[in-house]
mmCIF file of C-alpha atoms in Angstrom:
data_model
loop_
_atom_site.group_PDB
_atom_site.id
_atom_site.type_symbol
_atom_site.label_atom_id
_atom_site.label_comp_id
_atom_site.label_asym_id
_atom_site.label_seq_id
_atom_site.Cartn_x
_atom_site.Cartn_y
_atom_site.Cartn_z
ATOM 1 C CA MET S 1 89.751 156.051 38.436
ATOM 2 C CA SER S 2 86.016 154.923 39.400
ATOM 3 C CA ILE S 3 84.323 153.867 42.268
ATOM 4 C CA ASN S 4 86.198 150.858 43.413
ATOM 5 C CA SER S 5 83.696 147.831 43.824
ATOM 6 C CA ALA S 6 85.001 147.219 47.615
ATOM 7 C CA PHE S 7 82.968 149.936 48.357
ATOM 8 C CA HIS S 8 79.823 148.966 46.778
ATOM 9 C CA SER S 9 79.952 146.025 48.368
ATOM 10 C CA GLN S 10 80.188 147.561 51.879
ATOM 11 C CA ARG S 11 77.354 149.352 51.280
ATOM 12 C CA LYS S 12 75.271 145.545 52.140
ATOM 13 C CA TRP S 13 77.555 145.445 55.685
ATOM 14 C CA ASN S 14 76.626 148.769 56.442
ATOM 15 C CA ILE S 15 73.272 147.997 56.248
ATOM 16 C CA GLY S 16 72.906 144.529 57.746
ATOM 17 C CA PHE S 17 75.571 146.471 60.988
ATOM 18 C CA ILE S 18 72.529 148.546 61.146
ATOM 19 C CA LEU S 19 70.032 145.973 61.373
ATOM 20 C CA PHE S 20 71.608 144.259 63.789
ATOM 21 C CA LEU S 21 72.406 146.297 66.025
ATOM 22 C CA THR S 22 69.117 148.349 66.314
ATOM 23 C CA LEU S 23 67.491 144.341 67.147
ATOM 24 C CA LEU S 24 70.409 144.106 69.890
ATOM 25 C CA LEU S 25 69.437 146.947 71.750
ATOM 26 C CA LEU S 26 65.347 146.326 71.205
ATOM 27 C CA LEU S 27 66.154 142.179 72.543
ATOM 28 C CA LEU S 28 68.530 143.976 75.450
ATOM 29 C CA SER S 29 65.767 146.129 76.315
ATOM 30 C CA GLN S 30 63.169 143.617 77.301
ATOM 31 C CA ILE S 31 66.014 142.590 79.546
ATOM 32 C CA SER S 32 66.573 145.997 80.723
ATOM 33 C CA ILE S 33 66.957 149.838 80.032
ATOM 34 C CA ARG S 34 70.064 149.939 82.569
ATOM 35 C CA LEU S 35 71.917 148.178 80.892
ATOM 36 C CA THR S 36 70.542 149.165 76.580
ATOM 37 C CA LEU S 37 71.535 152.790 77.381
ATOM 38 C CA ILE S 38 75.159 151.730 78.127
ATOM 39 C CA THR S 39 75.738 148.819 75.868
ATOM 40 C CA ALA S 40 74.053 152.464 73.404
ATOM 41 C CA LEU S 41 76.512 154.277 74.569
ATOM 42 C CA GLY S 42 79.419 152.787 74.201
ATOM 43 C CA ILE S 43 78.952 151.430 70.309
ATOM 44 C CA SER S 44 78.078 155.632 70.100
ATOM 45 C CA LEU S 45 81.668 156.226 71.580
ATOM 46 C CA GLY S 46 83.504 153.856 69.947
ATOM 47 C CA PHE S 47 82.091 155.328 66.642
ATOM 48 C CA VAL S 48 82.989 158.329 67.562
ATOM 49 C CA LEU S 49 86.657 157.732 68.607
ATOM 50 C CA GLN S 50 87.036 155.692 65.410
ATOM 51 C CA LYS S 51 85.356 157.863 62.844
ATOM 52 C CA SER S 52 87.423 161.397 64.847
ATOM 53 C CA ARG S 53 91.445 159.086 64.387
ATOM 54 C CA PHE S 54 92.150 161.122 67.167
ATOM 55 C CA CYS S 55 95.783 159.562 68.568
ATOM 56 C CA LEU S 56 96.883 160.653 71.590
ATOM 57 C CA VAL S 57 100.315 158.913 71.319
ATOM 58 C CA SER S 58 100.808 160.784 67.968
ATOM 59 C CA ALA S 59 99.710 163.801 70.114
ATOM 60 C CA LEU S 60 102.609 163.032 73.007
ATOM 61 C CA ARG S 61 105.065 162.116 70.516
ATOM 62 C CA ASP S 62 104.951 164.112 67.491
ATOM 63 C CA PRO S 63 106.009 167.056 68.863
ATOM 64 C CA ILE S 64 109.319 165.709 69.624
ATOM 65 C CA LEU S 65 109.760 163.366 66.841
ATOM 66 C CA ILE S 66 108.615 165.240 63.749
ATOM 67 C CA GLY S 67 108.045 168.690 65.228
ATOM 68 C CA MET S 68 104.161 168.573 64.479
ATOM 69 C CA THR S 69 101.730 169.857 67.374
ATOM 70 C CA GLN S 70 97.675 170.065 65.299
ATOM 71 C CA LEU S 71 96.836 166.799 67.485
ATOM 72 C CA THR S 72 98.711 168.213 71.064
ATOM 73 C CA ARG S 73 96.753 171.094 70.085
ATOM 74 C CA ALA S 74 93.367 169.207 69.544
ATOM 75 C CA PHE S 75 94.562 166.970 72.884
ATOM 76 C CA LEU S 76 94.547 170.334 74.847
ATOM 77 C CA LEU S 77 91.143 171.449 73.419
ATOM 78 C CA LEU S 78 89.998 167.607 74.680
ATOM 79 C CA LEU S 79 90.863 168.853 77.685
ATOM 80 C CA GLY S 80 89.425 171.763 78.017
ATOM 81 C CA ILE S 81 86.415 170.551 77.008
ATOM 82 C CA SER S 82 86.275 167.986 79.460
ATOM 83 C CA ILE S 83 87.082 170.186 82.704
ATOM 84 C CA LEU S 84 84.204 172.653 81.757
ATOM 85 C CA GLY S 85 81.702 169.477 81.030
ATOM 86 C CA PHE S 86 82.684 168.103 84.245
ATOM 87 C CA ALA S 87 82.720 171.242 85.832
ATOM 88 C CA LEU S 88 78.644 171.694 84.471
ATOM 89 C CA VAL S 89 78.253 168.081 85.801
ATOM 90 C CA SER S 90 79.358 168.669 89.328
ATOM 91 C CA TRP S 91 77.558 171.716 89.561
ATOM 92 C CA GLY S 92 74.523 170.253 88.288
ATOM 93 C CA ALA S 93 74.631 167.304 90.691
ATOM 94 C CA SER S 94 74.846 169.542 94.085
ATOM 95 C CA GLN S 95 72.123 171.629 93.108
ATOM 96 C CA SER S 96 69.917 167.989 92.397
ATOM 97 C CA ASN S 97 71.287 166.430 95.586
ATOM 98 C CA ILE S 98 73.303 163.349 93.844
ATOM 99 C CA PRO S 99 76.033 162.149 95.519
ATOM 100 C CA LEU S 100 79.401 162.353 93.748
ATOM 101 C CA SER S 101 82.196 159.663 93.599
ATOM 102 C CA LEU S 102 85.435 161.024 92.934
ATOM 103 C CA ASN S 103 88.397 158.510 91.292
ATOM 104 C CA ILE S 104 90.793 160.920 93.102
ATOM 105 C CA PHE S 105 94.391 158.480 93.721
ATOM 106 C CA PRO S 106 97.241 159.076 96.164
ATOM 107 C CA MET S 107 100.152 159.579 94.350
ATOM 108 C CA GLY S 108 103.449 157.671 94.418
ATOM 109 C CA VAL S 109 106.832 156.979 93.131
ATOM 110 C CA HIS S 110 104.381 154.057 91.030
ATOM 111 C CA THR S 111 102.309 157.358 89.349
ATOM 112 C CA VAL S 112 106.043 158.562 87.680
ATOM 113 C CA VAL S 113 107.522 154.785 86.755
ATOM 114 C CA GLY S 114 104.644 153.391 85.873
ATOM 115 C CA GLY S 115 103.410 156.691 83.077
ATOM 116 C CA LEU S 116 107.078 156.307 82.246
ATOM 117 C CA LEU S 117 106.350 152.282 81.371
ATOM 118 C CA PHE S 118 103.179 153.062 79.672
ATOM 119 C CA GLY S 119 104.347 155.710 77.429
ATOM 120 C CA ILE S 120 107.484 153.854 76.445
ATOM 121 C CA GLY S 121 105.012 150.663 75.134
ATOM 122 C CA MET S 122 102.405 152.633 73.896
ATOM 123 C CA VAL S 123 104.734 154.126 71.485
ATOM 124 C CA LEU S 124 106.408 150.937 70.490
ATOM 125 C CA ALA S 125 102.849 149.400 70.139
ATOM 126 C CA GLY S 126 101.490 152.084 68.162
ATOM 127 C CA GLY S 127 98.487 152.960 70.064
ATOM 128 C CA CYS S 128 97.138 153.428 74.026
ATOM 129 C CA SER S 129 94.217 151.891 75.317
ATOM 130 C CA THR S 130 91.665 152.650 73.039
ATOM 131 C CA GLY S 131 93.893 153.336 70.227
ATOM 132 C CA ILE S 132 95.100 149.722 70.314
ATOM 133 C CA ILE S 133 91.122 148.830 70.545
ATOM 134 C CA ILE S 134 90.157 150.733 67.914
ATOM 135 C CA ARG S 135 92.745 149.499 65.044
ATOM 136 C CA ILE S 136 91.625 145.769 66.101
ATOM 137 C CA GLY S 137 88.279 146.521 65.303
ATOM 138 C CA GLU S 138 90.008 148.230 62.285
ATOM 139 C CA GLY S 139 91.387 144.702 60.891
ATOM 140 C CA PHE S 140 95.605 145.602 61.992
ATOM 141 C CA ALA S 141 96.799 142.053 62.955
ATOM 142 C CA MET S 142 99.866 143.832 65.118
ATOM 143 C CA GLN S 143 97.620 145.659 67.052
ATOM 144 C CA MET S 144 96.280 142.175 68.458
ATOM 145 C CA LEU S 145 99.835 141.266 70.245
ATOM 146 C CA ALA S 146 99.379 144.886 71.677
ATOM 147 C CA PHE S 147 96.490 143.893 72.933
ATOM 148 C CA PHE S 148 98.056 140.952 74.613
ATOM 149 C CA GLY S 149 101.373 142.771 76.229
ATOM 150 C CA LEU S 150 98.142 145.895 77.649
ATOM 151 C CA ALA S 151 96.280 142.614 79.201
ATOM 152 C CA VAL S 152 99.645 141.119 80.781
ATOM 153 C CA GLY S 153 100.761 144.423 81.893
ATOM 154 C CA SER S 154 97.694 146.295 83.261
ATOM 155 C CA VAL S 155 97.340 142.440 85.414
ATOM 156 C CA LEU S 156 101.023 142.920 86.438
ATOM 157 C CA GLY S 157 100.372 146.835 87.560
ATOM 158 C CA GLU S 158 97.429 145.444 89.661
ATOM 159 C CA ARG S 159 98.644 142.791 91.251
ATOM 160 C CA SER S 160 101.663 144.792 92.184
ATOM 161 C CA LEU S 161 100.234 148.487 93.149
ATOM 162 C CA LYS S 162 100.325 147.285 97.061
ATOM 163 C CA SER S 163 104.044 146.215 97.112
ATOM 164 C CA TRP S 164 104.689 149.493 95.723
ATOM 165 C CA ARG S 165 102.922 151.607 97.982
ATOM 166 C CA TYR S 166 104.152 149.811 100.381
ATOM 167 C CA THR S 167 107.855 149.999 99.441
ATOM 168 C CA PHE S 168 108.015 153.891 97.896
ATOM 169 C CA GLY S 169 104.951 155.718 100.145
ATOM 170 C CA GLU S 170 102.287 157.798 98.544
ATOM 171 C CA TRP S 171 100.916 161.173 99.210
ATOM 172 C CA PRO S 172 97.294 161.337 99.313
ATOM 173 C CA GLY S 173 95.899 162.791 95.469
ATOM 174 C CA ILE S 174 94.224 166.793 95.759
ATOM 175 C CA PHE S 175 91.761 167.539 93.735
ATOM 176 C CA LEU S 176 91.793 170.784 92.928
ATOM 177 C CA PRO S 177 88.238 172.578 93.921
ATOM 178 C CA ASP S 178 88.387 171.501 97.608
ATOM 179 C CA ILE S 179 91.336 174.185 97.899
ATOM 180 C CA PHE S 180 90.476 177.273 95.579
ATOM 181 C CA GLY S 181 86.751 176.344 95.476
ATOM 182 C CA TRP S 182 85.713 176.193 91.650
ATOM 183 C CA VAL S 183 86.036 178.996 90.123
ATOM 184 C CA PRO S 184 89.123 180.322 90.599
ATOM 185 C CA THR S 185 90.002 175.671 89.807
ATOM 186 C CA LEU S 186 88.474 176.579 86.529
ATOM 187 C CA ILE S 187 90.328 180.155 85.604
ATOM 188 C CA LEU S 188 93.634 178.622 86.860
ATOM 189 C CA GLU S 189 93.135 175.909 84.786
ATOM 190 C CA LEU S 190 92.457 177.044 81.183
ATOM 191 C CA ILE S 191 95.019 179.404 81.968
ATOM 192 C CA VAL S 192 97.736 176.558 81.745
ATOM 193 C CA LEU S 193 96.145 174.996 79.133
ATOM 194 C CA LEU S 194 95.830 178.294 76.924
ATOM 195 C CA THR S 195 100.229 178.902 77.837
ATOM 196 C CA LEU S 196 100.813 174.609 76.420
ATOM 197 C CA TRP S 197 98.331 176.306 72.981
ATOM 198 C CA GLN S 198 100.489 178.614 72.940
ATOM 199 C CA LEU S 199 103.856 176.887 73.853
ATOM 200 C CA ALA S 200 102.822 173.988 71.202
ATOM 201 C CA ARG S 201 102.087 176.705 68.541
ATOM 202 C CA TRP S 202 105.577 178.047 68.778
ATOM 203 C CA TRP S 203 107.179 174.869 68.902
ATOM 204 C CA GLN S 204 105.491 173.502 65.387
ATOM 205 C CA LYS S 205 106.113 176.892 63.866
ATOM 206 C CA LYS S 206 109.684 176.807 65.151
ATOM 207 C CA GLN S 207 110.066 173.153 64.368
ATOM 208 C CA LEU S 208 109.157 173.674 60.610
ATOM 209 C CA GLY S 209 110.447 177.520 60.353
ATOM 210 C CA GLU S 210 107.499 178.823 58.327
ATOM 211 C CA MET Y 1 110.117 163.702 37.460
ATOM 212 C CA THR Y 2 110.627 160.262 38.310
ATOM 213 C CA ARG Y 3 107.833 158.332 40.473
ATOM 214 C CA PHE Y 4 109.485 156.388 43.615
ATOM 215 C CA SER Y 5 107.826 154.029 46.002
ATOM 216 C CA ILE Y 6 108.683 152.812 49.313
ATOM 217 C CA ASP Y 7 106.562 149.645 51.275
ATOM 218 C CA ILE Y 8 104.924 150.517 54.256
ATOM 219 C CA TRP Y 9 102.343 147.838 54.194
ATOM 220 C CA GLY Y 10 101.739 146.430 57.593
ATOM 221 C CA GLU Y 11 104.086 149.444 59.293
ATOM 222 C CA MET Y 12 102.395 151.228 62.266
ATOM 223 C CA CYS Y 13 102.885 155.712 62.742
ATOM 224 C CA PRO Y 14 105.744 156.907 63.590
ATOM 225 C CA ILE Y 15 107.873 153.902 60.875
ATOM 226 C CA PRO Y 16 106.084 154.732 57.324
ATOM 227 C CA LEU Y 17 106.570 158.961 58.104
ATOM 228 C CA ILE Y 18 110.446 158.514 58.997
ATOM 229 C CA LYS Y 19 110.842 156.447 55.818
ATOM 230 C CA ALA Y 20 109.211 158.907 53.526
ATOM 231 C CA LYS Y 21 111.263 161.538 55.535
ATOM 232 C CA LYS Y 22 114.195 160.054 54.622
ATOM 233 C CA LYS Y 23 113.609 158.862 51.013
ATOM 234 C CA LEU Y 24 111.786 162.234 50.456
ATOM 235 C CA SER Y 25 115.588 164.082 50.885
ATOM 236 C CA SER Y 26 116.667 162.057 48.107
ATOM 237 C CA MET Y 27 114.576 162.534 45.786
ATOM 238 C CA GLN Y 28 114.773 165.998 43.616
ATOM 239 C CA CYS Y 29 112.525 169.105 43.411
ATOM 240 C CA GLY Y 30 109.483 167.689 41.193
ATOM 241 C CA ASP Y 31 109.489 164.208 41.828
ATOM 242 C CA ILE Y 32 106.853 162.477 43.362
ATOM 243 C CA LEU Y 33 106.788 159.850 45.939
ATOM 244 C CA VAL Y 34 104.142 156.885 45.956
ATOM 245 C CA LEU Y 35 102.606 155.109 49.189
ATOM 246 C CA GLU Y 36 100.339 153.082 50.438
ATOM 247 C CA THR Y 37 98.636 152.021 53.011
ATOM 248 C CA GLU Y 38 95.883 150.719 55.667
ATOM 249 C CA HIS Y 39 96.605 152.181 58.696
ATOM 250 C CA SER Y 40 93.791 154.726 59.130
ATOM 251 C CA CYS Y 41 96.329 156.995 60.996
ATOM 252 C CA THR Y 42 99.544 156.476 59.101
ATOM 253 C CA SER Y 43 97.621 157.864 56.093
ATOM 254 C CA ARG Y 44 96.196 161.178 58.427
ATOM 255 C CA GLY Y 45 99.463 161.455 60.013
ATOM 256 C CA ILE Y 46 101.030 161.728 56.713
ATOM 257 C CA VAL Y 47 98.814 164.323 55.125
ATOM 258 C CA VAL Y 48 99.198 166.360 57.910
ATOM 259 C CA TRP Y 49 102.514 166.364 58.167
ATOM 260 C CA ALA Y 50 102.790 166.982 54.414
ATOM 261 C CA LYS Y 51 100.283 170.169 54.338
ATOM 262 C CA ALA Y 52 102.575 171.447 57.083
ATOM 263 C CA ASN Y 53 104.938 171.461 55.145
ATOM 264 C CA ARG Y 54 103.953 172.827 52.454
ATOM 265 C CA TYR Y 55 104.179 170.045 49.785
ATOM 266 C CA ILE Y 56 101.544 168.819 47.448
ATOM 267 C CA ILE Y 57 99.492 165.475 49.362
ATOM 268 C CA GLU Y 58 96.822 163.216 47.545
ATOM 269 C CA GLU Y 59 95.295 161.066 49.388
ATOM 270 C CA LYS Y 60 92.745 158.222 47.892
ATOM 271 C CA GLU Y 61 91.023 155.434 49.619
ATOM 272 C CA VAL Y 62 91.213 153.493 46.692
ATOM 273 C CA ALA Y 63 89.019 150.244 48.442
ATOM 274 C CA ASN Y 64 87.565 150.101 51.816
ATOM 275 C CA GLY Y 65 90.527 150.207 54.176
ATOM 276 C CA ILE Y 66 93.433 151.214 51.885
ATOM 277 C CA TRP Y 67 94.618 154.580 51.675
ATOM 278 C CA HIS Y 68 96.683 155.223 48.059
ATOM 279 C CA LEU Y 69 99.029 158.743 48.505
ATOM 280 C CA GLU Y 70 101.127 160.661 46.120
ATOM 281 C CA LEU Y 71 102.809 162.989 47.641
ATOM 282 C CA THR Y 72 104.661 165.903 45.047
ATOM 283 C CA LYS Y 73 108.251 167.178 45.915
ATOM 284 C CA THR Y 74 107.675 170.851 45.710
ATOM 285 C CA HIS Y 75 110.808 172.443 47.444
ATOM 286 C CA ASP Y 76 114.095 171.482 49.880
#
């Protein structure tokens, strides 16, 4: 098959988009440097997310549904890199005396119920929150419906959080480095991830009968 | 060497893969299954799955955002 004309027409669009984004960033930089940096970061994150075709739903669903764990292991790798990166940022912040505000939330029954609801929803919708937004951008119409559901669900969850906490109570959130210190926490977390990695490999071998 | 195809337009993962698996089990060795999808993750997912199962798979992006897959059943 010869190279399709659809690709040729796309090249013009790509140049157009790059020009548009450059001009937009230039315009923003006249208003506020901070805004420009946030926008540039957002665009790059979106670009990487779309190109990687990373799918959290697939990582959590496929081991059970079809016995594949490639994405699950990629997800574990992502967690490992994030943990190390987070430790580096925290260390750098403490070295230069920048206060960090951590999002440590209390857990409770609502954590489990919310997790279950989100899990069922994301398998039915075929995407987690970023996954849905990426696929809307790719032009997959079904995900717009899912996005509507995501928005409604978020609002309902946010509004009812207080009554959940009031009815079932909650436990304070745990930040492991505060209890064990940074180095033992890092070692512990990486060992857990490595164990899960091995488990995932074993599971795929068993399921596909290699 | 028969060519089969199933309709997976507009379907999201994991429906196309389940449909393909079902169709594949009714096919003979050497038969080819043709799939076309406009869902990027579906295409990727089927390719990864086919390679892990040691089937022959060919992926081609025939137009922007449309993937054409040919899967050869090499073993039962």
